[in-house]
Every structure is written in C-alpha cells, then in structure tokens.
Amino acid sequence: MASTQGAAKVLVASNRGPVSYTVAADGSLNAKRGGGGLVSGLSAIGSDADALWVCSALSDGDREAVRRGVAGAGRGGVRMLDIPAEVHSDAYNGIANSVLWFVHHMLYQTPLEPVFDAEFRRRWASYETYNRAFAEALAEEAAPGAAVVVQDYHLTLVPGMLRELRPDLRIGHFSHTPWAPPEYFRMLPDDVAGQVLRGMLGADRLGFLTRRWADAFEACCDRFAGGLGGTRVGVHGLGADADFLRARSREADVVERMTALKGEIGAAPDGSARRTIVRVDRTELSKNIARGLLAYRQLLDDHPEWRERVTHVAFAYPSRQDLAVYRDYTAEVQRLAEEINSRYGTPGWTPVVLHVEDDFARSLAAYRLADVALVNPIRDGMNLVAKEVPVVSDEGCALVLSREAGAFEELGEDAIAVNPYDVVGTARALHEALSMGPEERAERSKRLAASATALPPAQWFLDQLHALEEGDAGQSA
Ligand code: F6P
C-alpha cells in the first residue's frame, strides 16, 4: 500500500489531458483547454467531488508548466506527469500507436509486419515504465476508496499495477477503440498479450463503446486469460453533445467560414447550389480517407451526370505526425485529391476541396452545409463525426456509414451502409445518398440526430461512475 494517500475522490487518467501549454515569446505560459466527453463528464460531477485528471506532459510547453509547478501538483484539477521524453515516445509512438492501435484496428500489412524483435522489447519496457508512472501517481493522489477511471490502450497495464498499490480503490477502464478479435489479438507475443489482459483485468469494471468490442474483449479473455475473473464489463455508447454543437455552430466564426466554403464550392452550371459530400477526420490510418477519394472518383466515372454538380469537401487534419506511416498516408491523401482535381476539374469546378489545417469552426461550417456525410472507416471505436453531422446539418444530411464503425450499431438503420473496402459499392452508396429526396433525407437525418444524442457525454461519464461505485444492478449493459 502506498505510504501516503491523497484527497481526490474521482480520478481520470489518460495520456492526453484536458489542457496543453505553450511558452510564449515573452516566456509566459499559455494554456489551451480542450473539449470532449471526459471534460463535460468531469464538469458534471461538480467541484465538491475533488476530481483530479492525471495525464502526461506531451510537449516542451507542458514540461515547462510542470517545472514551474503550474501543472504538476494537481492544481486546477490536473496533474501532468513529466515522464522522460524518450520513454514517452517509445510508449506512445512505439507501442500504443504503432502496435496496440494497429492490433485493435487490424491495420497490419501482415506479409511484412508486425515484427516483434529486440527493439520492440525495448519499447515495451518503456510502455511498462510509463504505465507504472501513472499507477504510482494515481496511488498517491487517490483518497481512500476513491473511484479511478483509466482511459484507453495507452494505459492497459495501469489497472493491474494500481490494484497492487491500492487494493481499496474502485478501478475502471474505458476503451475508446475497438478491441481485436482473438485471432488477431494473438499476433502479440504470448507474454505481452497476457500482460495486457491481466493489466485490464486488474479493474473492477471495464467499459467499451459497443457490444461488439466488449464481446471481442471477453473472447480474448476466455481464450488467453482463463475468463474475466471477477471483472465486470459494460457498454456505454458515447453520444454527441447536441446542446454544445447546436450553440457553437451558430457562432459568428462558423457563419463566416460557411460563406468562405460556399465560395470554394461554387454553383452548378444551371446556377443551383452544388451538392456537397462532406468528410471530416483526423488523418488517421483507420479512417479510410484514400478509399473515400477512390469511391468519389468512381462516382464521377459511373455517373458523369454528377460532374460539376457535386463537390467533395474533405478535411483531413494532421494526427500523430511523428510516425512516418502517418506522414506517408497524409501525402497519399493529398496526391489522390490532386489527381482527381487535375483529371476531372474544370475552370469553374474543383471536384475535391481538401483542407489539412485543423479548424474546428470550419468543420462545423462543413457539417451545416453537408448534403451527404461520408464516414467509411476500416474500423472505428465509435466515430463521433457520424453522430455530429446529422445534429448540425441545416437541411438534413444523408449518412454513408461504414458497417465497421462503432456508430453503426446505433445509426445503421437510417444510414446507407458500406463495406469500407468496396470502392464500387461506396460509389453506389454516394449516388444513392445524393439522389435521396429532400423529405426522406430530412426525416432520416432527424432520426439519426435523435439516436446520435441518446447518451450525451456528461451522462455517459456519470453512468460509468455510478456503475463503478454502486455496481451494475439496473444498468442497461
Ligand atoms: O479515438 C480513440 C482515441 O483513443 C481517443 O480516445 C483519444 O483521444 C485518441 O484516440 C488519441 O489520439 P491522440 O494520439 O491524438 O492523442
């Protein structure tokens, strides 16, 4: 048992925290606060709950903030851990994003990868060190009997490590990704696979976004860990934050960007507004942006009547650019967009409007203008864009949705389903979506928005906390 115990009664642990710092030219620190489900969830529990968010310093600015005592000592409800940069990089880039993410999203090109060599073992040791740093900080900060909710594949070993340090705590873990089926999961070296499962099973309760991912986890435990032991498993399908999105998308900066975007999209030859197929993603290997562009090209070949009458608005924001495979993927997306534009474009029509600089207000502007939303991931824990566009779109949008996205479980009925690998099928789905009559589109969009907002972020978090503290009796999962 840790020698000292802290005061926090509810703790969240995640790699990326709710705030990041940069050092300004005059040496002062600028803090930037983020949003997302956990932020709304924690604010919903109120300030008297003594909540603390434990996260990792990710940048030089963050490390400086820790050094100056701004972010390191639990002030403002955040404790950032200054894990050595090389250890963090090995754990985050080398293991979490290059191995565990690839396993759960089934992204390997298996003839050549993965290769679990001595370098992998060195990085795995860093992953253990990084997880231990979190477990020790949580053990220090948690009040007796506190609830701790650990997030994601970065921190799979934390529940087990924390359980040893502080058996009195209620420990939860939530996975925002899919979970791999046993046949794919067993690619991991046996001892590593065992460590991951035992680490997770150190929790009292594990949360997943859909029944499908929870079942895959249970199947892995049955095959490789002798079952779940006493650990409970629940499903919490994070929904879109309707109130926030509706209010934010009416603000002046969004309206300004709608005007700019309409200018880029232009009008059809008969003067009517061009139709829009909108996608917004982090440039993430699992998002399938490249096949989305191929499907759009196929649409223009199969249905030349759409040429000059439709624009594909694709926002692909940078993500994990420390990894070469992500940089290459971004370059391929840009290359494909340029190829389509030079082959089909006319003086008055740019077939693909691609933007790669992150701009949230512009994303909302595109959501409002969307006639069709294209969400075609290879595999995705949930995909909140699929839930957000129907909530925000002005006229209602048709949703072309991959059957491999977690959101498909809730939205499948009113979406047009696609197999993400089937480019011809996706082109057909885009044609069907563009051809949908305005009434049907509005009706479907309304139903999609209702399903998408069934479990708002604050409630999503409170449900988990309640189930962790009080048990699962009465829970829907
Ligand atoms: O979308 C799944 C997810 O694990 C989120 O929970 C998390 O915020 C994100 O991916 C991690 O992304 P990044 O590597 O940019 O922090």
XYZ file of C-alpha atoms and ligand atoms in Angstrom:
493
model
C 0.000 0.000 0.000
C 1.279 3.499 -0.804
C 2.586 5.269 2.285
C 0.631 8.478 1.642
C -2.900 8.795 0.360
C -4.334 11.786 -1.424
C -7.603 13.648 -1.348
C -9.083 13.061 -4.803
C -12.327 11.098 -4.772
C -12.769 10.791 -8.536
C -9.730 10.418 -10.773
C -9.377 10.205 -14.526
C -6.169 9.016 -16.158
C -5.380 9.472 -19.844
C -2.337 10.075 -21.993
C -3.645 13.363 -23.418
C -5.028 15.686 -20.787
C -7.634 18.458 -20.925
C -5.063 21.238 -21.175
C -1.844 21.878 -23.090
C 0.769 24.601 -22.664
C 2.967 26.636 -24.963
C 5.728 29.031 -23.973
C 5.096 32.497 -25.451
C 7.860 34.738 -26.838
C 7.965 36.705 -23.561
C 8.489 33.461 -21.622
C 4.981 33.297 -20.187
C 2.899 30.133 -20.410
C -0.275 29.947 -22.480
C -2.793 27.290 -21.534
C -5.201 25.854 -24.102
C -8.144 23.878 -22.810
C -9.617 21.030 -24.836
C -13.146 19.652 -25.054
C -14.532 16.159 -25.436
C -16.618 13.690 -23.497
C -14.429 13.412 -20.430
C -14.206 17.170 -19.964
C -18.011 17.519 -19.937
C -18.273 14.429 -17.752
C -15.924 15.719 -15.107
C -17.522 19.161 -15.039
C -20.887 17.432 -14.496
C -19.792 15.857 -11.214
C -19.284 19.281 -9.627
C -16.355 20.822 -7.806
C -17.014 19.292 -4.389
C -16.153 15.838 -5.724
C -12.425 16.580 -5.538
C -11.794 15.388 -9.053
C -8.317 15.054 -10.459
C -7.173 14.369 -14.004
C -3.799 12.656 -14.293
C -2.220 12.937 -17.745
C 1.145 13.042 -19.442
C 3.162 16.095 -20.422
C 3.263 15.865 -24.221
C 5.246 18.895 -25.343
C 8.081 21.156 -24.221
C 5.453 23.675 -23.099
C 3.770 21.023 -20.940
C 7.105 20.034 -19.398
C 7.885 23.654 -18.655
C 4.480 24.018 -16.985
C 5.282 21.026 -14.771
C 8.696 22.507 -13.922
C 7.095 25.820 -12.934
C 4.627 23.975 -10.744
C 1.639 25.055 -12.843
C 0.553 21.617 -13.991
C 2.432 19.153 -11.857
C 0.903 19.333 -8.437
C -2.751 18.719 -9.033
C -3.570 22.413 -9.361
C -6.718 23.183 -11.314
C -7.682 19.523 -11.044
C -4.904 18.399 -13.391
C -1.671 16.619 -12.607
C 0.669 16.283 -15.555
C 3.377 13.675 -15.347
C 6.786 14.691 -16.651
C 7.734 11.270 -17.968
C 11.114 11.441 -19.773
C 10.501 12.339 -23.426
C 12.248 9.203 -24.797
C 10.265 6.910 -22.510
C 7.051 8.657 -23.501
C 7.853 8.466 -27.196
C 8.674 4.735 -27.015
C 5.450 4.057 -25.121
C 3.128 6.377 -27.078
C 4.539 6.220 -30.619
C 6.384 2.917 -30.406
C 3.849 0.739 -28.593
C 0.442 2.407 -28.151
C 0.120 3.878 -31.646
C 2.329 1.503 -33.648
C 1.342 -1.789 -32.043
C -1.801 -1.720 -29.869
C -3.670 0.695 -32.171
C -2.702 -1.435 -35.174
C -3.839 -4.638 -33.459
C -7.231 -3.295 -32.383
C -7.902 -1.647 -35.765
C -6.428 -4.625 -37.655
C -4.160 -2.370 -39.729
C -1.087 -4.510 -40.365
C 0.028 -5.485 -43.842
C 0.927 -8.908 -42.487
C 3.423 -10.210 -45.072
C 5.975 -7.799 -43.608
C 4.627 -6.647 -40.265
C 4.465 -6.764 -37.304
C 7.973 -7.825 -36.322
C 8.378 -8.319 -32.586
C 12.152 -8.010 -32.288
C 14.595 -6.762 -29.637
C 13.661 -3.141 -30.437
C 10.027 -3.969 -29.717
C 11.069 -5.447 -26.353
C 12.996 -2.269 -25.500
C 9.929 -0.154 -26.262
C 7.688 -2.491 -24.348
C 9.876 -1.891 -21.267
C 9.203 1.860 -21.747
C 5.476 1.167 -22.012
C 5.696 -0.609 -18.647
C 7.628 2.308 -17.111
C 5.117 4.823 -18.475
C 2.166 2.805 -17.139
C 3.905 2.484 -13.770
C 4.349 6.270 -13.557
C 0.571 6.664 -13.942
C -0.198 3.917 -11.426
C 2.110 5.482 -8.828
C 0.714 8.994 -9.319
C -2.855 7.710 -9.029
C -1.949 5.717 -5.909
C -0.518 8.884 -4.362
C -3.435 11.146 -5.234
C -6.446 8.940 -4.552
C -8.414 9.262 -1.318
C -9.345 6.012 0.453
C -11.968 4.145 -1.595
C -11.797 6.662 -4.470
C -13.025 5.878 -7.995
C -10.407 5.878 -10.744
C -11.330 5.736 -14.424
C -8.382 4.887 -16.676
C -8.672 5.639 -20.397
C -7.611 3.744 -23.457
C -4.958 1.460 -24.915
C -2.106 3.676 -23.738
C -2.775 2.615 -20.167
C -3.758 -1.065 -20.268
C -1.332 -2.073 -17.506
C -2.430 0.641 -15.065
C -5.451 -1.137 -13.518
C -3.382 -4.182 -12.517
C -0.468 -2.094 -11.214
C -2.774 0.229 -9.287
C -4.704 -2.668 -7.781
C -1.437 -3.900 -6.207
C -0.572 -0.468 -4.830
C -4.072 0.432 -3.641
C -6.459 -2.511 -3.205
C -9.003 -0.142 -1.604
C -9.757 1.758 -4.839
C -12.572 1.202 -7.302
C -10.844 0.943 -10.618
C -12.489 1.337 -14.011
C -11.013 1.341 -17.503
C -12.653 2.630 -20.665
C -11.596 1.708 -24.225
C -12.334 4.320 -26.899
C -11.079 1.985 -29.625
C -12.367 -1.306 -30.971
C -10.976 -4.465 -29.397
C -9.334 -7.036 -31.659
C -10.892 -10.475 -32.129
C -8.823 -13.345 -30.608
C -7.376 -14.470 -33.979
C -5.856 -11.030 -34.484
C -5.023 -10.277 -30.851
C -2.934 -13.448 -30.628
C -0.438 -11.860 -33.036
C 1.040 -10.199 -29.943
C 3.774 -12.222 -28.239
C 2.055 -14.508 -25.708
C 3.598 -12.875 -22.652
C 2.696 -9.369 -23.876
C -0.870 -10.411 -24.721
C -1.141 -11.935 -21.238
C 0.214 -8.769 -19.600
C -2.295 -6.580 -21.465
C -5.257 -8.754 -20.492
C -4.156 -9.182 -16.879
C -3.484 -5.443 -16.663
C -7.016 -4.672 -17.830
C -8.500 -7.344 -15.565
C -6.982 -5.551 -12.580
C -10.000 -3.240 -12.945
C -13.325 -3.776 -11.185
C -15.132 -2.773 -14.319
C -14.252 -2.282 -17.978
C -16.205 -0.079 -20.364
C -16.467 -0.332 -24.166
C -18.255 1.757 -26.767
C -20.233 -1.100 -28.314
C -21.301 -4.642 -27.550
C -19.130 -5.856 -30.444
C -15.892 -4.579 -28.849
C -16.920 -5.829 -25.400
C -17.598 -9.292 -26.854
C -14.205 -9.321 -28.592
C -12.503 -8.483 -25.293
C -14.399 -11.212 -23.461
C -13.500 -13.698 -26.202
C -9.799 -12.800 -25.797
C -10.073 -13.301 -22.038
C -11.786 -16.675 -22.494
C -9.093 -17.849 -24.890
C -5.958 -16.400 -23.333
C -6.615 -15.466 -19.702
C -8.994 -18.097 -18.338
C -12.003 -15.735 -18.421
C -12.879 -12.406 -16.852
C -12.348 -13.413 -13.235
C -14.407 -11.012 -11.164
C -14.128 -8.066 -13.562
C -17.420 -6.655 -14.862
C -17.858 -5.408 -18.421
C -20.285 -2.669 -19.524
C -21.185 -0.882 -22.747
C -21.534 2.910 -22.908
C -22.099 4.316 -26.396
C -20.803 7.869 -26.165
C -23.192 10.258 -27.934
C -22.813 13.702 -29.473
C -23.190 16.797 -27.304
C -26.239 18.329 -29.008
C -26.536 21.476 -26.877
C -22.907 22.416 -27.309
C -22.824 21.623 -31.041
C -26.036 23.469 -31.881
C -24.967 26.596 -29.996
C -21.358 26.560 -31.192
C -22.311 26.043 -34.832
C -24.399 29.252 -34.773
C -21.492 31.469 -33.732
C -20.117 34.167 -35.998
C -16.834 32.452 -36.884
C -18.740 29.408 -38.167
C -21.058 31.577 -40.256
C -18.028 33.377 -41.683
C -16.468 30.062 -42.694
C -19.715 28.906 -44.287
C -19.526 31.894 -46.604
C -15.905 31.155 -47.472
C -16.642 27.473 -48.026
C -19.641 28.221 -50.257
C -17.271 30.352 -52.338
C -14.869 27.419 -52.708
C -17.676 25.007 -53.569
C -19.294 27.313 -56.122
C -22.519 26.826 -58.077
C -23.587 24.196 -60.613
C -23.737 25.200 -64.309
C -27.505 25.831 -64.013
C -26.856 28.235 -61.143
C -28.184 25.952 -58.402
C -26.065 25.269 -55.313
C -23.636 22.402 -55.762
C -24.264 19.294 -53.675
C -21.683 18.531 -51.034
C -20.231 15.251 -49.828
C -18.533 16.129 -46.538
C -15.979 14.213 -44.527
C -14.015 15.412 -41.508
C -11.333 13.240 -39.940
C -8.045 13.242 -38.199
C -5.680 11.856 -40.853
C -5.756 8.518 -39.193
C -4.916 5.257 -40.980
C -8.171 3.638 -39.901
C -10.356 6.446 -41.328
C -10.054 5.182 -44.911
C -9.800 8.626 -46.492
C -7.908 7.275 -49.510
C -10.628 4.754 -50.440
C -13.193 7.506 -49.865
C -11.473 9.538 -52.594
C -11.298 6.497 -54.852
C -15.038 5.965 -54.346
C -15.718 9.598 -55.236
C -13.634 9.171 -58.412
C -15.640 6.033 -59.202
C -18.858 8.011 -58.729
C -17.700 10.610 -61.266
C -16.893 7.782 -63.719
C -20.081 5.787 -63.170
C -22.364 8.818 -63.004
C -20.947 11.609 -65.159
C -24.213 13.479 -64.564
C -22.807 14.469 -61.140
C -19.757 16.196 -62.618
C -19.867 19.940 -61.921
C -22.914 19.354 -59.706
C -21.182 17.960 -56.630
C -18.105 18.802 -54.552
C -16.305 16.513 -52.142
C -15.349 18.617 -49.115
C -12.668 16.648 -47.265
C -10.981 17.894 -44.118
C -8.092 15.683 -43.071
C -6.426 17.106 -40.007
C -2.885 16.137 -39.009
C -2.509 13.395 -36.454
C 0.464 11.510 -34.977
C 2.904 13.103 -37.389
C 5.883 11.651 -35.501
C 5.105 8.367 -37.233
C 6.354 8.035 -40.834
C 3.413 5.859 -41.825
C 1.010 8.676 -40.853
C 3.030 11.258 -42.787
C 3.041 8.990 -45.841
C -0.694 8.464 -45.537
C -1.321 12.225 -45.414
C 0.814 12.656 -48.527
C -1.133 9.912 -50.331
C -4.455 11.596 -49.475
C -3.150 14.883 -50.899
C -1.820 13.148 -54.000
C -5.143 11.435 -54.703
C -7.117 14.667 -54.247
C -4.799 16.485 -56.665
C -5.066 13.660 -59.180
C -8.876 13.816 -59.124
C -8.847 17.599 -59.423
C -6.488 17.612 -62.390
C -8.328 14.805 -64.185
C -11.930 15.994 -63.701
C -11.700 19.650 -62.672
C -12.941 22.439 -64.949
C -12.298 26.186 -64.790
C -15.391 26.647 -62.612
C -15.286 23.407 -60.601
C -12.809 21.929 -58.117
C -14.103 18.382 -57.545
C -12.284 17.897 -54.201
C -11.875 20.733 -51.717
C -9.258 19.337 -49.347
C -8.039 21.130 -46.233
C -5.419 19.778 -43.884
C -5.073 22.559 -41.269
C -7.155 21.910 -38.186
C -10.032 24.389 -37.858
C -12.984 23.395 -35.666
C -15.191 26.312 -36.768
C -14.674 25.342 -40.414
C -15.569 21.709 -39.591
C -18.871 22.899 -38.127
C -19.445 25.061 -41.195
C -18.997 21.977 -43.397
C -21.358 19.982 -41.158
C -24.027 22.655 -41.637
C -23.633 22.590 -45.417
C -23.437 18.797 -45.782
C -25.893 17.101 -48.142
C -24.079 13.818 -47.677
C -21.698 12.824 -44.869
C -19.140 10.176 -45.788
C -17.875 8.161 -42.817
C -16.212 4.995 -44.120
C -13.576 3.837 -41.600
C -11.927 0.449 -41.899
C -12.693 0.013 -38.216
C -13.527 2.617 -35.591
C -14.357 2.550 -31.882
C -17.375 4.845 -32.387
C -16.802 7.746 -34.820
C -18.358 10.882 -33.443
C -18.383 12.693 -36.794
C -21.119 10.271 -37.915
C -23.115 11.407 -34.898
C -22.316 15.106 -35.113
C -23.154 15.886 -38.765
C -26.868 14.947 -38.563
C -27.198 17.071 -35.403
C -25.707 20.165 -37.016
C -26.611 19.971 -40.725
C -29.003 22.753 -41.793
C -31.137 20.860 -44.298
C -30.587 17.316 -43.030
C -27.945 15.056 -44.496
C -27.769 11.527 -45.838
C -25.187 9.458 -43.982
C -22.991 6.964 -45.834
C -21.616 4.881 -42.991
C -19.167 2.017 -42.738
C -20.588 -1.081 -41.124
C -17.238 -1.357 -39.281
C -17.721 1.876 -37.287
C -18.976 1.505 -33.729
C -21.614 4.151 -34.520
C -23.166 1.714 -36.978
C -24.754 -0.217 -34.099
C -26.879 2.825 -33.255
C -27.187 4.608 -36.631
C -27.217 1.715 -39.104
C -30.956 1.736 -39.694
C -31.113 5.266 -41.063
C -27.706 5.326 -42.722
C -26.640 3.921 -46.085
C -24.300 1.085 -45.134
C -20.986 0.451 -46.862
C -18.270 -2.158 -46.760
C -15.265 0.163 -46.375
C -13.060 -1.901 -48.716
C -15.632 -1.909 -51.522
C -14.927 1.231 -53.520
C -17.510 0.438 -56.220
C -20.122 -0.230 -53.542
C -19.215 3.033 -51.783
C -19.590 4.938 -55.071
C -23.042 3.368 -55.438
C -23.918 4.435 -51.885
C -22.780 8.006 -52.623
C -25.027 8.081 -55.677
C -27.954 6.787 -53.627
C -27.273 9.399 -50.932
C -27.031 12.258 -53.452
C -30.235 11.086 -55.123
C -32.277 10.867 -51.908
C -35.301 13.171 -51.941
C -35.261 16.132 -49.525
C -38.108 14.820 -47.372
C -36.639 11.384 -46.831
C -33.272 12.943 -46.157
C -34.681 15.319 -43.547
C -36.677 12.524 -41.882
C -33.718 10.187 -41.712
C -31.452 12.943 -40.511
C -33.858 13.736 -37.683
C -33.885 10.096 -36.571
C -30.096 9.901 -36.887
C -29.724 13.006 -34.707
C -32.041 11.505 -32.075
C -30.041 8.243 -31.899
C -26.763 10.155 -32.010
C -27.610 12.232 -28.956
C -29.219 9.486 -26.843
C -26.275 9.389 -24.416
C -24.700 12.852 -24.055
C -21.098 12.988 -22.786
C -21.892 14.058 -19.217
C -24.412 11.239 -18.771
C -22.032 8.785 -20.443
C -19.437 9.552 -17.798
C -21.847 9.634 -14.854
C -23.293 6.233 -15.840
C -19.830 4.697 -15.741
C -19.021 6.284 -12.446
C -22.280 5.167 -10.946
C -21.816 1.595 -12.184
C -18.280 1.559 -10.788
C -19.286 2.912 -7.394
C -22.657 1.236 -6.943
C -22.427 -1.927 -9.059
C -24.205 -2.840 -12.273
C -27.694 -3.615 -10.990
C -30.152 -1.671 -13.140
C -27.582 -0.813 -15.809
C -28.735 -1.393 -19.351
C -25.456 -3.055 -20.353
O -10.416 7.876 -30.818
C -9.800 6.978 -29.971
C -8.763 7.651 -29.121
O -8.135 6.695 -28.354
C -9.309 8.731 -28.197
O -9.819 8.252 -27.003
C -8.105 9.545 -27.973
O -8.431 10.845 -27.624
C -7.388 9.462 -29.288
O -7.784 8.279 -29.901
C -5.922 9.530 -29.101
O -5.394 10.337 -30.083
P -4.027 11.113 -29.930
O -2.972 10.103 -30.274
O -4.097 12.192 -30.916
O -3.943 11.610 -28.527
